[in-house]
Coordinates of C-alpha atoms and ligand atoms in Angstrom, one line a residue:
M1492 CA -24.9 19.3 81.2
I1493 CA -24.4 22.3 78.8
D1494 CA -21.4 21.2 77.7
E1495 CA -22.5 18.0 76.7
I1496 CA -25.4 19.3 75.4
E1497 CA -22.7 21.2 72.9
K1498 CA -20.6 18.2 72.4
I1499 CA -23.3 16.8 71.3
K1500 CA -24.8 19.2 68.9
S1501 CA -21.5 20.0 66.9
E1502 CA -21.8 15.6 66.4
I1503 CA -25.2 16.5 64.9
E1504 CA -24.2 19.2 62.8
S1505 CA -21.2 17.5 61.4
F1506 CA -23.0 14.8 60.5
T1507 CA -23.9 13.1 56.7
A1508 CA -25.1 9.3 55.5
R1509 CA -26.5 8.4 52.5
E1510 CA -27.7 5.0 54.0
A1511 CA -31.4 4.4 55.0
A1512 CA -29.4 2.4 57.5
E1513 CA -26.9 4.6 58.6
I1514 CA -29.4 7.2 59.2
E1515 CA -31.7 5.0 61.3
H1516 CA -28.7 4.1 63.4
F1517 CA -27.7 8.3 63.9
R1518 CA -31.6 8.4 65.3
I1519 CA -31.0 5.5 67.5
R1520 CA -27.9 6.9 68.7
M1521 CA -29.4 9.8 69.4
L1522 CA -33.2 10.2 70.0
G1523 CA -33.5 6.2 70.9
R1524 CA -34.7 5.0 74.0
K1525 CA -31.3 5.0 75.4
G1526 CA -30.0 7.5 72.9
L1527 CA -27.9 10.2 74.0
I1528 CA -30.8 12.9 74.2
T1529 CA -32.9 10.6 75.8
N1530 CA -30.7 10.0 78.3
L1531 CA -29.8 13.7 79.3
F1532 CA -33.4 14.6 79.4
K1533 CA -33.6 11.6 82.2
D1534 CA -30.3 13.7 83.5
F1535 CA -32.9 16.9 83.5
K1536 CA -34.3 16.5 87.1
N1537 CA -31.5 15.7 88.9
I1538 CA -30.1 19.6 87.8
P1539 CA -30.6 22.6 89.8
V1540 CA -33.7 24.2 89.9
E1541 CA -31.6 27.8 88.4
Q1542 CA -30.2 25.8 85.6
K1543 CA -33.1 24.2 84.2
K1544 CA -34.9 27.1 82.5
Q1545 CA -31.9 27.9 80.4
T1546 CA -30.5 23.9 80.1
G1547 CA -34.2 23.1 79.2
K1548 CA -34.1 24.8 76.4
L1549 CA -31.1 23.8 74.8
L1550 CA -31.8 21.0 75.3
N1551 CA -35.1 21.1 73.5
A1552 CA -33.5 22.8 70.9
L1553 CA -31.1 20.1 70.3
K1554 CA -33.6 17.6 70.2
Q1555 CA -35.0 19.6 67.7
L1556 CA -32.0 19.5 65.3
A1557 CA -31.5 16.0 65.6
Q1558 CA -35.2 15.0 64.7
E1559 CA -34.4 17.9 61.6
K1560 CA -31.4 15.8 60.4
V1561 CA -32.7 12.8 60.6
E1562 CA -36.4 14.1 58.4
S1563 CA -33.0 16.1 55.7
L1564 CA -31.3 13.1 55.7
K1565 CA -34.0 10.8 55.0
K1566 CA -35.0 13.0 52.5
E1567 CA -31.8 13.6 50.9
A1568 CA -31.5 9.5 51.0
V1569 CA -34.7 9.2 49.2
L1570 CA -33.5 11.1 45.8
H1571 CA -30.5 9.7 46.2
T1572 CA -32.3 6.4 45.2
A1573 CA -34.4 7.9 43.3
E1574 CA -31.2 9.6 40.9
R1575 CA -29.5 5.6 41.1
T1576 CA -32.6 3.9 40.0
E1577 CA -32.3 6.3 37.3
E1578 CA -29.0 6.0 36.3
H1579 CA -29.6 2.4 35.8
K1580 CA -33.0 2.4 34.2
P1581 CA -32.8 0.8 30.7
D1582 CA -31.9 2.9 27.4
L1583 CA -34.0 2.0 24.5
T1584 CA -33.0 4.3 22.2
M1585 CA -29.4 2.2 22.7
P1586 CA -28.4 0.2 20.0
A1587 CA -28.3 -3.4 20.6
T1588 CA -26.1 -5.6 21.3
F1589 CA -25.8 -8.7 19.0
T1590 CA -25.0 -12.4 20.3
D1591 CA -23.1 -14.4 18.0
T1592 CA -25.6 -17.5 16.8
G1593 CA -23.6 -20.4 16.2
S1594 CA -24.2 -22.3 13.0
R1595 CA -24.6 -25.5 11.8
H1596 CA -21.7 -27.6 10.2
P1597 CA -22.4 -28.0 6.7
I1598 CA -21.4 -31.5 6.9
S1599 CA -23.8 -32.3 9.2
V1600 CA -26.7 -30.0 7.1
V1601 CA -26.1 -32.8 4.0
R1602 CA -26.1 -35.6 6.3
D1603 CA -29.7 -34.7 8.2
R1604 CA -31.1 -33.8 4.7
I1605 CA -29.8 -37.9 3.2
N1606 CA -31.2 -39.1 6.9
N1607 CA -34.5 -37.1 5.7
I1608 CA -34.5 -38.7 1.8
F1609 CA -34.0 -41.9 3.0
A1610 CA -36.4 -41.8 6.3
R1611 CA -39.1 -40.5 3.7
L1612 CA -38.5 -45.2 2.4
D1613 CA -38.6 -46.6 5.6
Y1614 CA -35.0 -46.7 6.0
V1615 CA -33.7 -46.9 10.0
I1616 CA -30.6 -45.4 10.5
S1617 CA -27.4 -47.6 12.0
E1618 CA -24.1 -46.9 13.2
G1619 CA -21.1 -49.5 13.4
P1620 CA -17.8 -48.8 15.4
E1621 CA -14.8 -46.4 14.1
I1622 CA -12.1 -48.5 14.8
E1623 CA -13.6 -52.0 12.8
D1624 CA -11.6 -55.5 12.4
D1625 CA -10.2 -56.8 9.5
W1626 CA -13.3 -59.0 9.1
H1627 CA -16.2 -56.3 9.1
N1628 CA -14.1 -53.6 6.8
F1629 CA -12.7 -56.3 4.3
T1630 CA -12.9 -59.9 4.5
A1631 CA -16.9 -60.3 4.9
L1632 CA -16.9 -58.1 2.0
N1633 CA -16.0 -60.0 -0.5
F1634 CA -11.9 -58.9 -0.1
P1635 CA -10.1 -61.5 -0.4
E1636 CA -7.1 -62.0 1.5
N1637 CA -3.9 -60.6 -0.1
H1638 CA -6.4 -59.7 -2.7
P1639 CA -5.1 -56.1 -4.7
A1640 CA -8.9 -54.9 -4.0
R1641 CA -7.0 -54.1 -0.5
D1642 CA -4.6 -51.6 -2.0
M1643 CA -7.8 -49.8 -3.2
Q1644 CA -8.1 -48.3 0.2
D1645 CA -5.0 -47.3 2.4
T1646 CA -5.5 -48.2 5.2
F1647 CA -5.3 -47.1 8.7
F1648 CA -3.9 -50.5 10.9
I1649 CA -3.1 -50.3 14.9
E1650 CA 0.2 -51.4 14.9
K1651 CA 0.2 -53.2 17.7
A1652 CA -3.2 -55.4 16.4
P1653 CA -2.3 -55.9 12.7
D1654 CA -6.0 -57.1 12.7
I1655 CA -7.5 -54.3 14.2
A1656 CA -8.0 -50.8 12.0
L1657 CA -9.3 -47.1 11.2
R1658 CA -12.4 -48.4 9.3
T1659 CA -12.0 -46.8 5.1
H1660 CA -15.9 -47.5 4.6
T1661 CA -19.2 -47.3 5.7
S1662 CA -20.2 -50.4 4.4
S1663 CA -18.9 -51.6 7.4
V1664 CA -21.7 -51.2 9.0
Q1665 CA -24.0 -53.1 6.8
V1666 CA -22.1 -56.3 7.7
R1667 CA -22.8 -55.7 11.3
V1668 CA -26.6 -55.1 10.5
M1669 CA -27.3 -58.5 7.8
Q1670 CA -25.5 -60.2 11.1
S1671 CA -27.3 -58.6 13.7
S1672 CA -30.9 -58.1 11.8
K1673 CA -33.4 -60.3 9.5
P1674 CA -34.9 -59.2 5.9
P1675 CA -36.5 -57.2 5.6
I1676 CA -33.9 -54.7 6.2
R1677 CA -33.2 -51.2 5.1
T1678 CA -31.1 -49.1 6.3
I1679 CA -28.4 -46.0 5.9
S1680 CA -25.6 -45.3 8.1
P1681 CA -23.9 -42.4 8.4
G1682 CA -20.4 -41.5 10.0
R1683 CA -16.6 -40.8 9.6
V1684 CA -14.4 -43.1 7.7
F1685 CA -10.2 -42.8 7.8
R1686 CA -7.8 -43.4 4.7
N1687 CA -3.9 -43.1 5.0
E1688 CA -4.4 -40.1 2.5
A1689 CA -1.7 -37.0 2.1
V1690 CA -3.9 -34.2 3.0
C1691 CA -4.4 -32.0 0.1
A1692 CA -7.5 -29.5 -1.5
R1693 CA -8.7 -32.4 -3.1
A1694 CA -8.7 -35.6 -0.7
H1695 CA -8.5 -35.5 3.2
C1696 CA -7.5 -38.4 5.7
I1697 CA -11.2 -38.7 7.5
F1698 CA -14.2 -38.1 5.9
H1699 CA -17.8 -38.6 6.0
Q1700 CA -19.8 -41.7 4.2
V1701 CA -23.3 -42.4 4.1
E1702 CA -24.1 -46.1 3.5
G1703 CA -27.7 -47.8 2.3
L1704 CA -28.3 -50.8 2.4
Y1705 CA -31.6 -52.7 1.0
V1706 CA -32.3 -56.4 1.4
D1707 CA -35.5 -58.4 0.5
K1708 CA -37.1 -61.1 -1.2
N1709 CA -37.0 -60.2 -5.0
V1710 CA -35.2 -56.4 -5.0
S1711 CA -33.9 -56.0 -8.2
F1712 CA -31.3 -53.1 -10.0
A1713 CA -34.7 -51.2 -11.3
D1714 CA -35.4 -50.7 -7.5
M1715 CA -32.2 -49.9 -6.7
K1716 CA -32.2 -47.4 -9.7
Q1717 CA -35.5 -45.5 -8.8
T1718 CA -34.5 -44.7 -5.3
L1719 CA -31.6 -43.1 -6.2
Y1720 CA -33.4 -41.4 -8.8
Y1721 CA -35.7 -40.3 -5.6
F1722 CA -32.9 -39.8 -3.8
A1723 CA -31.2 -37.2 -6.6
R1724 CA -34.1 -35.6 -7.1
E1725 CA -34.7 -34.9 -3.5
M1726 CA -31.3 -33.7 -2.8
F1727 CA -30.6 -31.9 -6.3
G1728 CA -33.8 -30.6 -7.3
P1729 CA -36.1 -32.3 -9.6
D1730 CA -35.1 -31.5 -12.7
T1731 CA -32.2 -34.0 -11.7
E1732 CA -31.2 -36.5 -14.0
I1733 CA -28.8 -39.8 -12.9
R1734 CA -26.9 -41.8 -15.1
L1735 CA -25.0 -45.0 -14.0
R1736 CA -21.7 -46.2 -15.1
P1737 CA -20.8 -49.8 -14.7
S1738 CA -17.8 -50.3 -12.0
F1739 CA -16.1 -52.8 -10.0
F1740 CA -16.3 -52.9 -5.7
P1741 CA -16.0 -56.5 -4.5
F1742 CA -18.9 -56.6 -2.2
T1743 CA -21.8 -55.9 -5.2
E1744 CA -22.2 -57.5 -8.3
P1745 CA -22.8 -56.0 -10.4
S1746 CA -21.9 -52.7 -9.6
A1747 CA -22.2 -48.9 -10.8
E1748 CA -20.8 -45.7 -10.3
M1749 CA -24.0 -43.3 -10.5
D1750 CA -23.6 -39.3 -11.8
V1751 CA -26.1 -36.7 -11.3
S1752 CA -26.2 -33.7 -13.6
C1753 CA -24.9 -30.6 -12.5
N1754 CA -27.1 -28.5 -12.2
I1755 CA -25.1 -25.7 -12.3
C1756 CA -24.9 -25.2 -15.8
S1757 CA -28.2 -28.0 -16.6
R1758 CA -25.6 -30.4 -18.2
K1759 CA -24.1 -27.9 -21.0
G1760 CA -20.6 -27.9 -19.4
C1761 CA -18.8 -26.1 -16.7
P1762 CA -15.3 -25.5 -14.8
I1763 CA -17.5 -27.4 -11.7
C1764 CA -18.6 -30.5 -14.0
K1765 CA -15.3 -30.4 -15.5
Y1766 CA -17.5 -30.3 -18.8
S1767 CA -18.9 -33.0 -19.1
G1768 CA -22.4 -32.6 -17.6
W1769 CA -21.9 -34.9 -15.1
I1770 CA -20.9 -35.5 -11.7
E1771 CA -19.5 -38.7 -10.1
M1772 CA -21.9 -39.0 -7.0
L1773 CA -22.1 -42.7 -5.0
G1774 CA -21.4 -46.1 -5.8
C1775 CA -23.5 -48.8 -5.8
G1776 CA -24.3 -52.4 -7.1
M1777 CA -26.3 -55.7 -5.9
V1778 CA -25.2 -56.9 -3.0
D1779 CA -22.5 -60.6 -3.4
P1780 CA -24.3 -63.5 -2.7
N1781 CA -20.7 -64.1 -0.9
V1782 CA -21.5 -60.8 0.8
L1783 CA -24.9 -62.1 2.1
D1784 CA -24.3 -65.7 3.3
N1785 CA -20.8 -64.1 5.2
C1786 CA -23.6 -62.5 7.3
G1787 CA -25.8 -65.2 7.4
I1788 CA -28.8 -64.4 5.0
D1789 CA -29.8 -66.8 2.4
S1790 CA -28.6 -65.6 -1.0
K1791 CA -30.7 -68.1 -2.6
K1792 CA -33.9 -66.8 -1.1
Y1793 CA -33.0 -63.1 -0.9
T1794 CA -31.2 -60.1 -3.0
G1795 CA -30.4 -56.7 -2.2
F1796 CA -28.7 -53.5 -3.3
A1797 CA -26.3 -51.5 -1.6
F1798 CA -24.8 -47.9 -1.9
G1799 CA -22.0 -45.7 -0.2
M1800 CA -21.7 -41.9 -0.9
G1801 CA -18.8 -39.4 0.1
I1802 CA -20.6 -36.0 2.2
E1803 CA -18.2 -33.9 1.6
R1804 CA -18.2 -34.6 -2.4
I1805 CA -22.0 -33.5 -2.0
V1806 CA -21.5 -30.8 -0.3
L1807 CA -18.7 -29.4 -2.1
N1808 CA -21.2 -29.6 -5.3
K1809 CA -23.9 -28.0 -3.3
Y1810 CA -22.3 -25.1 -2.5
H1811 CA -19.4 -25.0 -5.0
I1812 CA -16.4 -25.2 -1.8
N1813 CA -12.9 -26.2 -3.6
D1814 CA -10.6 -27.5 -0.5
L1815 CA -11.5 -30.1 1.4
R1816 CA -9.1 -29.1 4.5
L1817 CA -12.1 -26.4 5.3
F1818 CA -14.2 -28.9 6.5
F1819 CA -11.7 -29.8 9.2
E1820 CA -10.0 -26.4 10.2
N1821 CA -13.6 -24.8 12.2
D1822 CA -12.6 -21.3 10.6
I1823 CA -15.2 -18.9 11.6
R1824 CA -15.3 -17.0 8.8
F1825 CA -15.7 -20.2 6.9
L1826 CA -18.5 -21.9 8.7
K1827 CA -20.7 -18.5 9.2
Q1828 CA -21.4 -18.8 5.5
F1829 CA -23.6 -21.3 6.2
E1830 CA -26.1 -19.3 9.1
A1831 CA -28.8 -19.1 6.8
I1832 CA -29.1 -22.9 5.9
L1833 CA -31.0 -25.5 8.3
Ligands
DAH2998 N1 -17.5 -48.8 0.2 C1 -17.7 -47.6 -1.0 C2 -16.2 -46.7 -1.2 O1 -16.0 -46.9 0.1 C3 -18.5 -47.1 -1.4 C4 -19.7 -48.3 -2.5 C5 -19.6 -49.3 -3.7 C6 -20.3 -48.6 -0.8 C7 -20.8 -49.3 -3.8 C8 -21.4 -49.4 -1.7 C9 -21.4 -49.9 -2.9 O2 -22.4 -49.8 -0.4 O3 -23.0 -50.7 -3.2 O4 -15.9 -46.1 -1.8

């Protein structure tokens, strides 16, 4: 038995552990109900009487050694855990790490502002397909077959279906709205449009427009002018002036183009407005009676006005950007400059 005691003693002395589970395992192995030391105590009654005194002493000392070992290991483990918690405590003096916040695209920001301004005038938003048929994009809008007016807009036609094209303007949506609803109609239609143009700083094959349409009894040119004047002041500031120049579009009669006063130079002349004091903003006019009839609205009863504007042009002017391509490259350095605008 003395040999056995010696063996266990050296095991106890050399044992180390830092985890509570390991220490508990060790305690059970030594001192548990079937532990090594407990078993020795059970065997103690079988040893010869003359050995009892000495062996008993050794056995008691062994038990005490094991108990002390368990206690001291436990204390160390507690300290160790505390140290580790300390290590993982956040250091409140450390500088914060910055998370990148995204920014909204300037086109989306301006589109939403246009939507909001017209929402205040009770206009509702409508949308139409980007892949459009010839009728909605041209014919219904009074572009005669083989009329040179169609050449005004270089169109992406679908090769296998010559009747289908990518819409060249959002005016196609006003056709769809008039076909599917009855006056009074007050709607704006923001969306992407496509033209077969070589991409450069001043032109792009994809851009964004917002179309507006108002159809009711007795809608007049004066209504249109007042609506667009309100829009211009809301968009560019209360001192903004507008002017209408006669123009031509197949779907409106009479037609006009609207300029807004340059808010950089207050009409004194600057490079942004090319020293004219005015910036071209949109096309507009009274809906041609043919268009109303094409879309199932009685042109003898109803009149209306329509307008269409390019969102890019507004953004270019508002933020003094000189290259359209920047809008589509998604260069983070460009987009980050718009973080502050909402
Ligand atoms: N669709 C025209 C274009 O893309 C813009 C336009 C002009 C729309 C006059 C209209 C309008 O509704 O009345 O250039």
